[in-house]
Amino acid sequence: MSSVPAVSSYDVEAPERLEGRPAAEVLAWAAERFPGRVVFTTGFGAEGCVIVDLIAREALDIDVVTLDTGLLFPETYALWRRLEARYGITIRGVQPSLSVAQQARRHGARLWEGAPDRCCELRKVEPLEAALKDYDAWVSAIRRDQTRERAAAQVVEADARRPGLFKINPLAAWTSADVWAHVRLHDVPTNALHERGYPSIGCWPCTSPVAAGEDPRAGRWRGLEKKECGLHKRPGHLNLQLVRPPEIS
């Protein structure tokens, strides 16, 4: 493994220093900087599969979880098991407090049609925030070129959810071509739906195939202005207080 960039007591320069470094080095930095307190949350897109590959091949101390909304495609559930078998890891499913049926009884059937933001809040955002209570940092697979909202993502940034929580974006500067080059080079398992016109895959009610020439995320919440599920909130600002490492006994 490549040498890990040094970690200082007050690592305010981490975003700048890690910019442009290989994703494996960024992940190794996160595992060292937040020992036992960093988690990767994946939705099983191609980018997420790349990060699973890097974590497993480098044997990094990073937990892996997925938000099991109860509305994932069968192909996504199949990929989940393939990744576990391929890399010998456990990917923990984090579920909403309400089943799909319970949500329908309480908030109305097919909430994703009438109030998609609320549906995402219940099935994705709230479960993520509950899961992150046990961690000081979380890894995401977003890329800057995916959406306007993600264009300013830093490799390391403070998360607005709470003071002291950090978000690590090791693929921030990658392109789709970079992702697929890694997939081919390392024979990384990916979702079978990618071969059927689904470049971006979420819950089945809110994901549709994309035609040639369309934006890769055009199939997410098609016909709506909505482009994000709410997981990737606007980051806060790094400062000395936030990046002070925990005391080591």
PDB file of C-alpha atoms in Angstrom:
ATOM      1  CA  MET A   1       0.000   0.000   0.000  1.00  0.00           C
ATOM      2  CA  SER A   2       1.173   3.526  -0.691  1.00  0.00           C
ATOM      3  CA  SER A   3       2.462   5.521   2.232  1.00  0.00           C
ATOM      4  CA  VAL A   4      -0.265   7.257   4.199  1.00  0.00           C
ATOM      5  CA  PRO A   5      -0.020  11.057   4.436  1.00  0.00           C
ATOM      6  CA  ALA A   6       1.020  12.081   7.932  1.00  0.00           C
ATOM      7  CA  VAL A   7      -1.743  12.936  10.389  1.00  0.00           C
ATOM      8  CA  SER A   8      -1.131  15.956  12.585  1.00  0.00           C
ATOM      9  CA  SER A   9      -2.790  16.750  15.908  1.00  0.00           C
ATOM     10  CA  TYR A  10      -4.649  19.677  14.360  1.00  0.00           C
ATOM     11  CA  ASP A  11      -5.205  18.542  10.793  1.00  0.00           C
ATOM     12  CA  VAL A  12      -6.770  21.678   9.346  1.00  0.00           C
ATOM     13  CA  GLU A  13      -4.839  21.231   6.107  1.00  0.00           C
ATOM     14  CA  ALA A  14      -6.223  17.761   5.380  1.00  0.00           C
ATOM     15  CA  PRO A  15      -8.592  18.839   2.561  1.00  0.00           C
ATOM     16  CA  GLU A  16      -5.821  20.586   0.650  1.00  0.00           C
ATOM     17  CA  ARG A  17      -3.147  17.996   1.425  1.00  0.00           C
ATOM     18  CA  LEU A  18      -5.305  15.041   0.399  1.00  0.00           C
ATOM     19  CA  GLU A  19      -6.611  16.674  -2.773  1.00  0.00           C
ATOM     20  CA  GLY A  20      -5.275  14.750  -5.748  1.00  0.00           C
ATOM     21  CA  ARG A  21      -4.048  11.807  -3.674  1.00  0.00           C
ATOM     22  CA  PRO A  22      -5.052   8.279  -4.725  1.00  0.00           C
ATOM     23  CA  ALA A  23      -8.373   7.138  -3.297  1.00  0.00           C
ATOM     24  CA  ALA A  24      -6.676   4.258  -1.474  1.00  0.00           C
ATOM     25  CA  GLU A  25      -4.451   6.752   0.366  1.00  0.00           C
ATOM     26  CA  VAL A  26      -7.418   8.899   1.345  1.00  0.00           C
ATOM     27  CA  LEU A  27      -9.205   5.855   2.726  1.00  0.00           C
ATOM     28  CA  ALA A  28      -6.076   4.737   4.595  1.00  0.00           C
ATOM     29  CA  TRP A  29      -5.777   8.238   6.064  1.00  0.00           C
ATOM     30  CA  ALA A  30      -9.394   8.073   7.246  1.00  0.00           C
ATOM     31  CA  ALA A  31      -8.897   4.643   8.830  1.00  0.00           C
ATOM     32  CA  GLU A  32      -5.810   5.911  10.689  1.00  0.00           C
ATOM     33  CA  ARG A  33      -7.261   9.295  11.605  1.00  0.00           C
ATOM     34  CA  PHE A  34     -10.511   7.833  12.998  1.00  0.00           C
ATOM     35  CA  PRO A  35      -9.567   4.338  14.233  1.00  0.00           C
ATOM     36  CA  GLY A  36     -12.654   2.182  14.638  1.00  0.00           C
ATOM     37  CA  ARG A  37     -14.857   5.238  14.098  1.00  0.00           C
ATOM     38  CA  VAL A  38     -15.249   5.490  10.331  1.00  0.00           C
ATOM     39  CA  VAL A  39     -17.928   3.896   8.160  1.00  0.00           C
ATOM     40  CA  PHE A  40     -18.588   3.660   4.440  1.00  0.00           C
ATOM     41  CA  THR A  41     -22.231   3.936   3.399  1.00  0.00           C
ATOM     42  CA  THR A  42     -22.888   2.524  -0.043  1.00  0.00           C
ATOM     43  CA  GLY A  43     -25.889   2.453  -2.333  1.00  0.00           C
ATOM     44  CA  PHE A  44     -24.080  -0.089  -4.549  1.00  0.00           C
ATOM     45  CA  GLY A  45     -23.459   2.186  -7.494  1.00  0.00           C
ATOM     46  CA  ALA A  46     -20.314   1.504  -9.497  1.00  0.00           C
ATOM     47  CA  GLU A  47     -18.473   4.116  -7.419  1.00  0.00           C
ATOM     48  CA  GLY A  48     -19.495   2.405  -4.205  1.00  0.00           C
ATOM     49  CA  CYS A  49     -18.327  -0.945  -5.518  1.00  0.00           C
ATOM     50  CA  VAL A  50     -14.924   0.604  -6.258  1.00  0.00           C
ATOM     51  CA  ILE A  51     -14.641   1.830  -2.668  1.00  0.00           C
ATOM     52  CA  VAL A  52     -15.670  -1.587  -1.308  1.00  0.00           C
ATOM     53  CA  ASP A  53     -12.913  -3.066  -3.479  1.00  0.00           C
ATOM     54  CA  LEU A  54     -10.326  -0.603  -2.124  1.00  0.00           C
ATOM     55  CA  ILE A  55     -11.336  -1.101   1.511  1.00  0.00           C
ATOM     56  CA  ALA A  56     -11.240  -4.882   1.199  1.00  0.00           C
ATOM     57  CA  ARG A  57      -8.015  -5.111  -0.789  1.00  0.00           C
ATOM     58  CA  GLU A  58      -6.214  -2.784   1.621  1.00  0.00           C
ATOM     59  CA  ALA A  59      -7.817  -4.502   4.665  1.00  0.00           C
ATOM     60  CA  LEU A  60      -8.775  -1.119   6.097  1.00  0.00           C
ATOM     61  CA  ASP A  61     -10.564  -0.729   9.416  1.00  0.00           C
ATOM     62  CA  ILE A  62     -13.666   0.819   7.875  1.00  0.00           C
ATOM     63  CA  ASP A  63     -17.152  -0.560   8.488  1.00  0.00           C
ATOM     64  CA  VAL A  64     -19.417  -0.925   5.462  1.00  0.00           C
ATOM     65  CA  VAL A  65     -23.170  -0.375   5.650  1.00  0.00           C
ATOM     66  CA  THR A  66     -26.005   0.192   3.223  1.00  0.00           C
ATOM     67  CA  LEU A  67     -29.344   1.913   3.661  1.00  0.00           C
ATOM     68  CA  ASP A  68     -31.797  -0.897   3.027  1.00  0.00           C
ATOM     69  CA  THR A  69     -34.883   1.124   2.187  1.00  0.00           C
ATOM     70  CA  GLY A  70     -36.982  -1.948   1.443  1.00  0.00           C
ATOM     71  CA  LEU A  71     -37.391  -0.566  -2.075  1.00  0.00           C
ATOM     72  CA  LEU A  72     -34.115  -1.642  -3.656  1.00  0.00           C
ATOM     73  CA  PHE A  73     -34.080  -3.496  -6.964  1.00  0.00           C
ATOM     74  CA  PRO A  74     -33.683  -7.304  -6.788  1.00  0.00           C
ATOM     75  CA  GLU A  75     -30.460  -6.821  -8.752  1.00  0.00           C
ATOM     76  CA  THR A  76     -29.163  -4.530  -6.010  1.00  0.00           C
ATOM     77  CA  TYR A  77     -29.840  -7.088  -3.305  1.00  0.00           C
ATOM     78  CA  ALA A  78     -28.077  -9.708  -5.463  1.00  0.00           C
ATOM     79  CA  LEU A  79     -25.039  -7.415  -5.830  1.00  0.00           C
ATOM     80  CA  TRP A  80     -24.952  -6.900  -2.049  1.00  0.00           C
ATOM     81  CA  ARG A  81     -24.487 -10.642  -1.546  1.00  0.00           C
ATOM     82  CA  ARG A  82     -21.980 -10.915  -4.413  1.00  0.00           C
ATOM     83  CA  LEU A  83     -19.765  -8.246  -2.875  1.00  0.00           C
ATOM     84  CA  GLU A  84     -19.855  -9.934   0.524  1.00  0.00           C
ATOM     85  CA  ALA A  85     -18.909 -13.276  -1.036  1.00  0.00           C
ATOM     86  CA  ARG A  86     -16.220 -11.808  -3.284  1.00  0.00           C
ATOM     87  CA  TYR A  87     -14.422  -9.841  -0.571  1.00  0.00           C
ATOM     88  CA  GLY A  88     -15.249 -11.870   2.527  1.00  0.00           C
ATOM     89  CA  ILE A  89     -16.838  -8.907   4.284  1.00  0.00           C
ATOM     90  CA  THR A  90     -20.151  -8.157   5.950  1.00  0.00           C
ATOM     91  CA  ILE A  91     -22.166  -5.209   4.665  1.00  0.00           C
ATOM     92  CA  ARG A  92     -24.614  -4.273   7.385  1.00  0.00           C
ATOM     93  CA  GLY A  93     -28.089  -3.194   6.330  1.00  0.00           C
ATOM     94  CA  VAL A  94     -29.570  -0.155   8.082  1.00  0.00           C
ATOM     95  CA  GLN A  95     -33.346  -0.099   7.849  1.00  0.00           C
ATOM     96  CA  PRO A  96     -35.915   2.665   8.393  1.00  0.00           C
ATOM     97  CA  SER A  97     -37.998   2.623  11.560  1.00  0.00           C
ATOM     98  CA  LEU A  98     -41.091   1.975   9.437  1.00  0.00           C
ATOM     99  CA  SER A  99     -41.518  -0.834   6.918  1.00  0.00           C
ATOM    100  CA  VAL A 100     -42.896   0.145   3.514  1.00  0.00           C
ATOM    101  CA  ALA A 101     -46.308  -1.141   4.583  1.00  0.00           C
ATOM    102  CA  GLN A 102     -46.201   0.754   7.872  1.00  0.00           C
ATOM    103  CA  GLN A 103     -45.174   3.915   6.081  1.00  0.00           C
ATOM    104  CA  ALA A 104     -48.120   3.526   3.705  1.00  0.00           C
ATOM    105  CA  ARG A 105     -50.566   3.176   6.594  1.00  0.00           C
ATOM    106  CA  ARG A 106     -49.162   6.186   8.429  1.00  0.00           C
ATOM    107  CA  HIS A 107     -48.302   8.552   5.572  1.00  0.00           C
ATOM    108  CA  GLY A 108     -50.298   7.249   2.613  1.00  0.00           C
ATOM    109  CA  ALA A 109     -49.587   4.745  -0.116  1.00  0.00           C
ATOM    110  CA  ARG A 110     -46.777   5.415  -2.591  1.00  0.00           C
ATOM    111  CA  LEU A 111     -45.405   8.337  -0.624  1.00  0.00           C
ATOM    112  CA  TRP A 112     -42.555   8.553  -3.128  1.00  0.00           C
ATOM    113  CA  GLU A 113     -45.016   9.881  -5.697  1.00  0.00           C
ATOM    114  CA  GLY A 114     -46.844  12.497  -3.629  1.00  0.00           C
ATOM    115  CA  ALA A 115     -44.014  13.576  -1.316  1.00  0.00           C
ATOM    116  CA  PRO A 116     -40.690  12.172  -2.551  1.00  0.00           C
ATOM    117  CA  ASP A 117     -38.589  14.364  -0.250  1.00  0.00           C
ATOM    118  CA  ARG A 118     -40.487  13.081   2.764  1.00  0.00           C
ATOM    119  CA  CYS A 119     -40.092   9.500   1.558  1.00  0.00           C
ATOM    120  CA  CYS A 120     -36.328   9.968   1.224  1.00  0.00           C
ATOM    121  CA  GLU A 121     -36.229  11.569   4.662  1.00  0.00           C
ATOM    122  CA  LEU A 122     -37.944   8.580   6.257  1.00  0.00           C
ATOM    123  CA  ARG A 123     -36.222   5.811   4.322  1.00  0.00           C
ATOM    124  CA  LYS A 124     -32.725   7.242   3.829  1.00  0.00           C
ATOM    125  CA  VAL A 125     -31.849  10.401   5.728  1.00  0.00           C
ATOM    126  CA  GLU A 126     -33.159   9.458   9.177  1.00  0.00           C
ATOM    127  CA  PRO A 127     -31.640   5.926   9.053  1.00  0.00           C
ATOM    128  CA  LEU A 128     -28.281   7.393   7.998  1.00  0.00           C
ATOM    129  CA  GLU A 129     -28.287   9.918  10.826  1.00  0.00           C
ATOM    130  CA  ALA A 130     -29.119   7.175  13.319  1.00  0.00           C
ATOM    131  CA  ALA A 131     -26.299   4.994  11.977  1.00  0.00           C
ATOM    132  CA  LEU A 132     -23.744   7.802  12.072  1.00  0.00           C
ATOM    133  CA  LYS A 133     -24.195   8.345  15.811  1.00  0.00           C
ATOM    134  CA  ASP A 134     -21.642   5.581  16.382  1.00  0.00           C
ATOM    135  CA  TYR A 135     -18.996   7.149  14.120  1.00  0.00           C
ATOM    136  CA  ASP A 136     -16.798  10.226  13.805  1.00  0.00           C
ATOM    137  CA  ALA A 137     -16.436  10.045  10.007  1.00  0.00           C
ATOM    138  CA  TRP A 138     -18.242   8.549   7.071  1.00  0.00           C
ATOM    139  CA  VAL A 139     -17.090   7.799   3.562  1.00  0.00           C
ATOM    140  CA  SER A 140     -19.250   8.584   0.555  1.00  0.00           C
ATOM    141  CA  ALA A 141     -18.788   7.676  -3.102  1.00  0.00           C
ATOM    142  CA  ILE A 142     -19.911  10.986  -4.625  1.00  0.00           C
ATOM    143  CA  ARG A 143     -18.084  12.639  -7.527  1.00  0.00           C
ATOM    144  CA  ARG A 144     -17.985  16.362  -8.221  1.00  0.00           C
ATOM    145  CA  ASP A 145     -19.090  15.957 -11.822  1.00  0.00           C
ATOM    146  CA  GLN A 146     -22.313  14.120 -10.949  1.00  0.00           C
ATOM    147  CA  THR A 147     -24.515  17.062  -9.955  1.00  0.00           C
ATOM    148  CA  ARG A 148     -24.315  20.787  -9.374  1.00  0.00           C
ATOM    149  CA  GLU A 149     -24.851  20.180  -5.663  1.00  0.00           C
ATOM    150  CA  ARG A 150     -21.775  17.938  -5.491  1.00  0.00           C
ATOM    151  CA  ALA A 151     -19.439  20.160  -7.519  1.00  0.00           C
ATOM    152  CA  ALA A 152     -17.883  21.812  -4.452  1.00  0.00           C
ATOM    153  CA  ALA A 153     -17.298  18.598  -2.497  1.00  0.00           C
ATOM    154  CA  GLN A 154     -13.913  18.404  -0.776  1.00  0.00           C
ATOM    155  CA  VAL A 155     -11.973  15.220  -0.212  1.00  0.00           C
ATOM    156  CA  VAL A 156     -12.429  15.854   3.523  1.00  0.00           C
ATOM    157  CA  GLU A 157     -15.138  18.136   4.860  1.00  0.00           C
ATOM    158  CA  ALA A 158     -17.039  18.779   8.047  1.00  0.00           C
ATOM    159  CA  ASP A 159     -20.555  17.366   7.992  1.00  0.00           C
ATOM    160  CA  ALA A 160     -23.372  19.758   8.900  1.00  0.00           C
ATOM    161  CA  ARG A 161     -25.246  17.065  10.851  1.00  0.00           C
ATOM    162  CA  ARG A 162     -23.242  17.618  14.021  1.00  0.00           C
ATOM    163  CA  PRO A 163     -19.972  19.130  15.267  1.00  0.00           C
ATOM    164  CA  GLY A 164     -17.098  16.676  15.055  1.00  0.00           C
ATOM    165  CA  LEU A 165     -18.561  14.569  12.245  1.00  0.00           C
ATOM    166  CA  PHE A 166     -16.554  14.378   9.032  1.00  0.00           C
ATOM    167  CA  LYS A 167     -17.336  13.264   5.521  1.00  0.00           C
ATOM    168  CA  ILE A 168     -14.658  11.674   3.338  1.00  0.00           C
ATOM    169  CA  ASN A 169     -15.085  11.790  -0.451  1.00  0.00           C
ATOM    170  CA  PRO A 170     -12.142   9.808  -1.895  1.00  0.00           C
ATOM    171  CA  LEU A 171     -13.606   9.768  -5.430  1.00  0.00           C
ATOM    172  CA  ALA A 172     -14.493  13.481  -5.500  1.00  0.00           C
ATOM    173  CA  ALA A 173     -12.165  14.233  -8.418  1.00  0.00           C
ATOM    174  CA  TRP A 174     -12.827  11.011 -10.339  1.00  0.00           C
ATOM    175  CA  THR A 175     -14.785  10.829 -13.572  1.00  0.00           C
ATOM    176  CA  SER A 176     -17.126   8.086 -14.722  1.00  0.00           C
ATOM    177  CA  ALA A 177     -14.319   6.882 -16.996  1.00  0.00           C
ATOM    178  CA  ASP A 178     -12.000   6.590 -13.977  1.00  0.00           C
ATOM    179  CA  VAL A 179     -14.584   4.503 -12.129  1.00  0.00           C
ATOM    180  CA  TRP A 180     -15.160   2.081 -14.962  1.00  0.00           C
ATOM    181  CA  ALA A 181     -11.445   1.776 -15.677  1.00  0.00           C
ATOM    182  CA  HIS A 182     -10.955   0.618 -12.065  1.00  0.00           C
ATOM    183  CA  VAL A 183     -13.913  -1.765 -12.350  1.00  0.00           C
ATOM    184  CA  ARG A 184     -12.438  -3.390 -15.464  1.00  0.00           C
ATOM    185  CA  LEU A 185      -8.873  -3.496 -14.146  1.00  0.00           C
ATOM    186  CA  HIS A 186      -9.832  -5.204 -10.891  1.00  0.00           C
ATOM    187  CA  ASP A 187     -12.906  -7.121 -12.089  1.00  0.00           C
ATOM    188  CA  VAL A 188     -15.092  -5.418  -9.502  1.00  0.00           C
ATOM    189  CA  PRO A 189     -18.679  -6.732  -9.296  1.00  0.00           C
ATOM    190  CA  THR A 190     -21.282  -4.128 -10.302  1.00  0.00           C
ATOM    191  CA  ASN A 191     -25.046  -3.942 -10.644  1.00  0.00           C
ATOM    192  CA  ALA A 192     -26.479  -5.865 -13.593  1.00  0.00           C
ATOM    193  CA  LEU A 193     -28.837  -2.919 -14.201  1.00  0.00           C
ATOM    194  CA  HIS A 194     -25.924  -0.843 -15.529  1.00  0.00           C
ATOM    195  CA  GLU A 195     -26.035  -3.022 -18.652  1.00  0.00           C
ATOM    196  CA  ARG A 196     -29.752  -2.262 -19.072  1.00  0.00           C
ATOM    197  CA  GLY A 197     -29.571   1.507 -19.274  1.00  0.00           C
ATOM    198  CA  TYR A 198     -29.396   2.431 -15.577  1.00  0.00           C
ATOM    199  CA  PRO A 199     -26.205   4.467 -14.977  1.00  0.00           C
ATOM    200  CA  SER A 200     -27.497   5.695 -11.583  1.00  0.00           C
ATOM    201  CA  ILE A 201     -29.533   3.352  -9.409  1.00  0.00           C
ATOM    202  CA  GLY A 202     -31.635   4.093  -6.341  1.00  0.00           C
ATOM    203  CA  CYS A 203     -34.987   2.768  -5.155  1.00  0.00           C
ATOM    204  CA  TRP A 204     -37.004   1.057  -7.859  1.00  0.00           C
ATOM    205  CA  PRO A 205     -40.057   3.392  -7.777  1.00  0.00           C
ATOM    206  CA  CYS A 206     -37.853   6.449  -8.380  1.00  0.00           C
ATOM    207  CA  THR A 207     -35.335   5.086 -10.891  1.00  0.00           C
ATOM    208  CA  SER A 208     -35.831   4.613 -14.614  1.00  0.00           C
ATOM    209  CA  PRO A 209     -33.574   3.790 -17.579  1.00  0.00           C
ATOM    210  CA  VAL A 210     -31.668   6.620 -19.257  1.00  0.00           C
ATOM    211  CA  ALA A 211     -31.741   7.154 -23.014  1.00  0.00           C
ATOM    212  CA  ALA A 212     -28.659   7.842 -25.103  1.00  0.00           C
ATOM    213  CA  GLY A 213     -27.620  11.476 -24.751  1.00  0.00           C
ATOM    214  CA  GLU A 214     -29.448  12.050 -21.463  1.00  0.00           C
ATOM    215  CA  ASP A 215     -27.708  13.096 -18.269  1.00  0.00           C
ATOM    216  CA  PRO A 216     -26.614   9.957 -16.342  1.00  0.00           C
ATOM    217  CA  ARG A 217     -28.866  10.964 -13.438  1.00  0.00           C
ATOM    218  CA  ALA A 218     -31.888  11.765 -15.609  1.00  0.00           C
ATOM    219  CA  GLY A 219     -33.479   8.511 -14.506  1.00  0.00           C
ATOM    220  CA  ARG A 220     -33.548   9.526 -10.836  1.00  0.00           C
ATOM    221  CA  TRP A 221     -36.901  11.096  -9.829  1.00  0.00           C
ATOM    222  CA  ARG A 222     -37.693  11.569 -13.517  1.00  0.00           C
ATOM    223  CA  GLY A 223     -39.899  14.556 -14.240  1.00  0.00           C
ATOM    224  CA  LEU A 224     -39.118  16.269 -10.943  1.00  0.00           C
ATOM    225  CA  GLU A 225     -36.662  19.012 -10.041  1.00  0.00           C
ATOM    226  CA  LYS A 226     -35.373  16.695  -7.326  1.00  0.00           C
ATOM    227  CA  LYS A 227     -31.799  15.513  -7.936  1.00  0.00           C
ATOM    228  CA  GLU A 228     -30.661  14.503  -4.441  1.00  0.00           C
ATOM    229  CA  CYS A 229     -32.158  12.266  -1.758  1.00  0.00           C
ATOM    230  CA  GLY A 230     -30.871  14.488   1.059  1.00  0.00           C
ATOM    231  CA  LEU A 231     -27.975  12.356   2.262  1.00  0.00           C
ATOM    232  CA  HIS A 232     -25.356  14.788   1.009  1.00  0.00           C
ATOM    233  CA  LYS A 233     -26.096  17.918   2.982  1.00  0.00           C
ATOM    234  CA  ARG A 234     -24.122  21.102   2.592  1.00  0.00           C
ATOM    235  CA  PRO A 235     -20.866  20.697   4.546  1.00  0.00           C
ATOM    236  CA  GLY A 236     -19.729  22.871   7.395  1.00  0.00           C
ATOM    237  CA  HIS A 237     -16.308  24.480   7.711  1.00  0.00           C
ATOM    238  CA  LEU A 238     -13.240  22.796   9.118  1.00  0.00           C
ATOM    239  CA  ASN A 239     -11.756  24.456  12.169  1.00  0.00           C
ATOM    240  CA  LEU A 240      -9.413  23.603  14.997  1.00  0.00           C
ATOM    241  CA  GLN A 241     -12.159  22.680  17.416  1.00  0.00           C
ATOM    242  CA  LEU A 242     -13.821  20.276  15.008  1.00  0.00           C
ATOM    243  CA  VAL A 243     -10.669  18.470  13.950  1.00  0.00           C
ATOM    244  CA  ARG A 244      -9.170  17.991  17.424  1.00  0.00           C
ATOM    245  CA  PRO A 245      -8.591  14.220  17.628  1.00  0.00           C
ATOM    246  CA  PRO A 246     -10.080  12.184  20.482  1.00  0.00           C
ATOM    247  CA  GLU A 247      -7.886  11.620  23.508  1.00  0.00           C
ATOM    248  CA  ILE A 248      -5.989   8.353  23.375  1.00  0.00           C
ATOM    249  CA  SER A 249      -5.695   6.558  26.712  1.00  0.00           C
TER     250      SER A 249
END
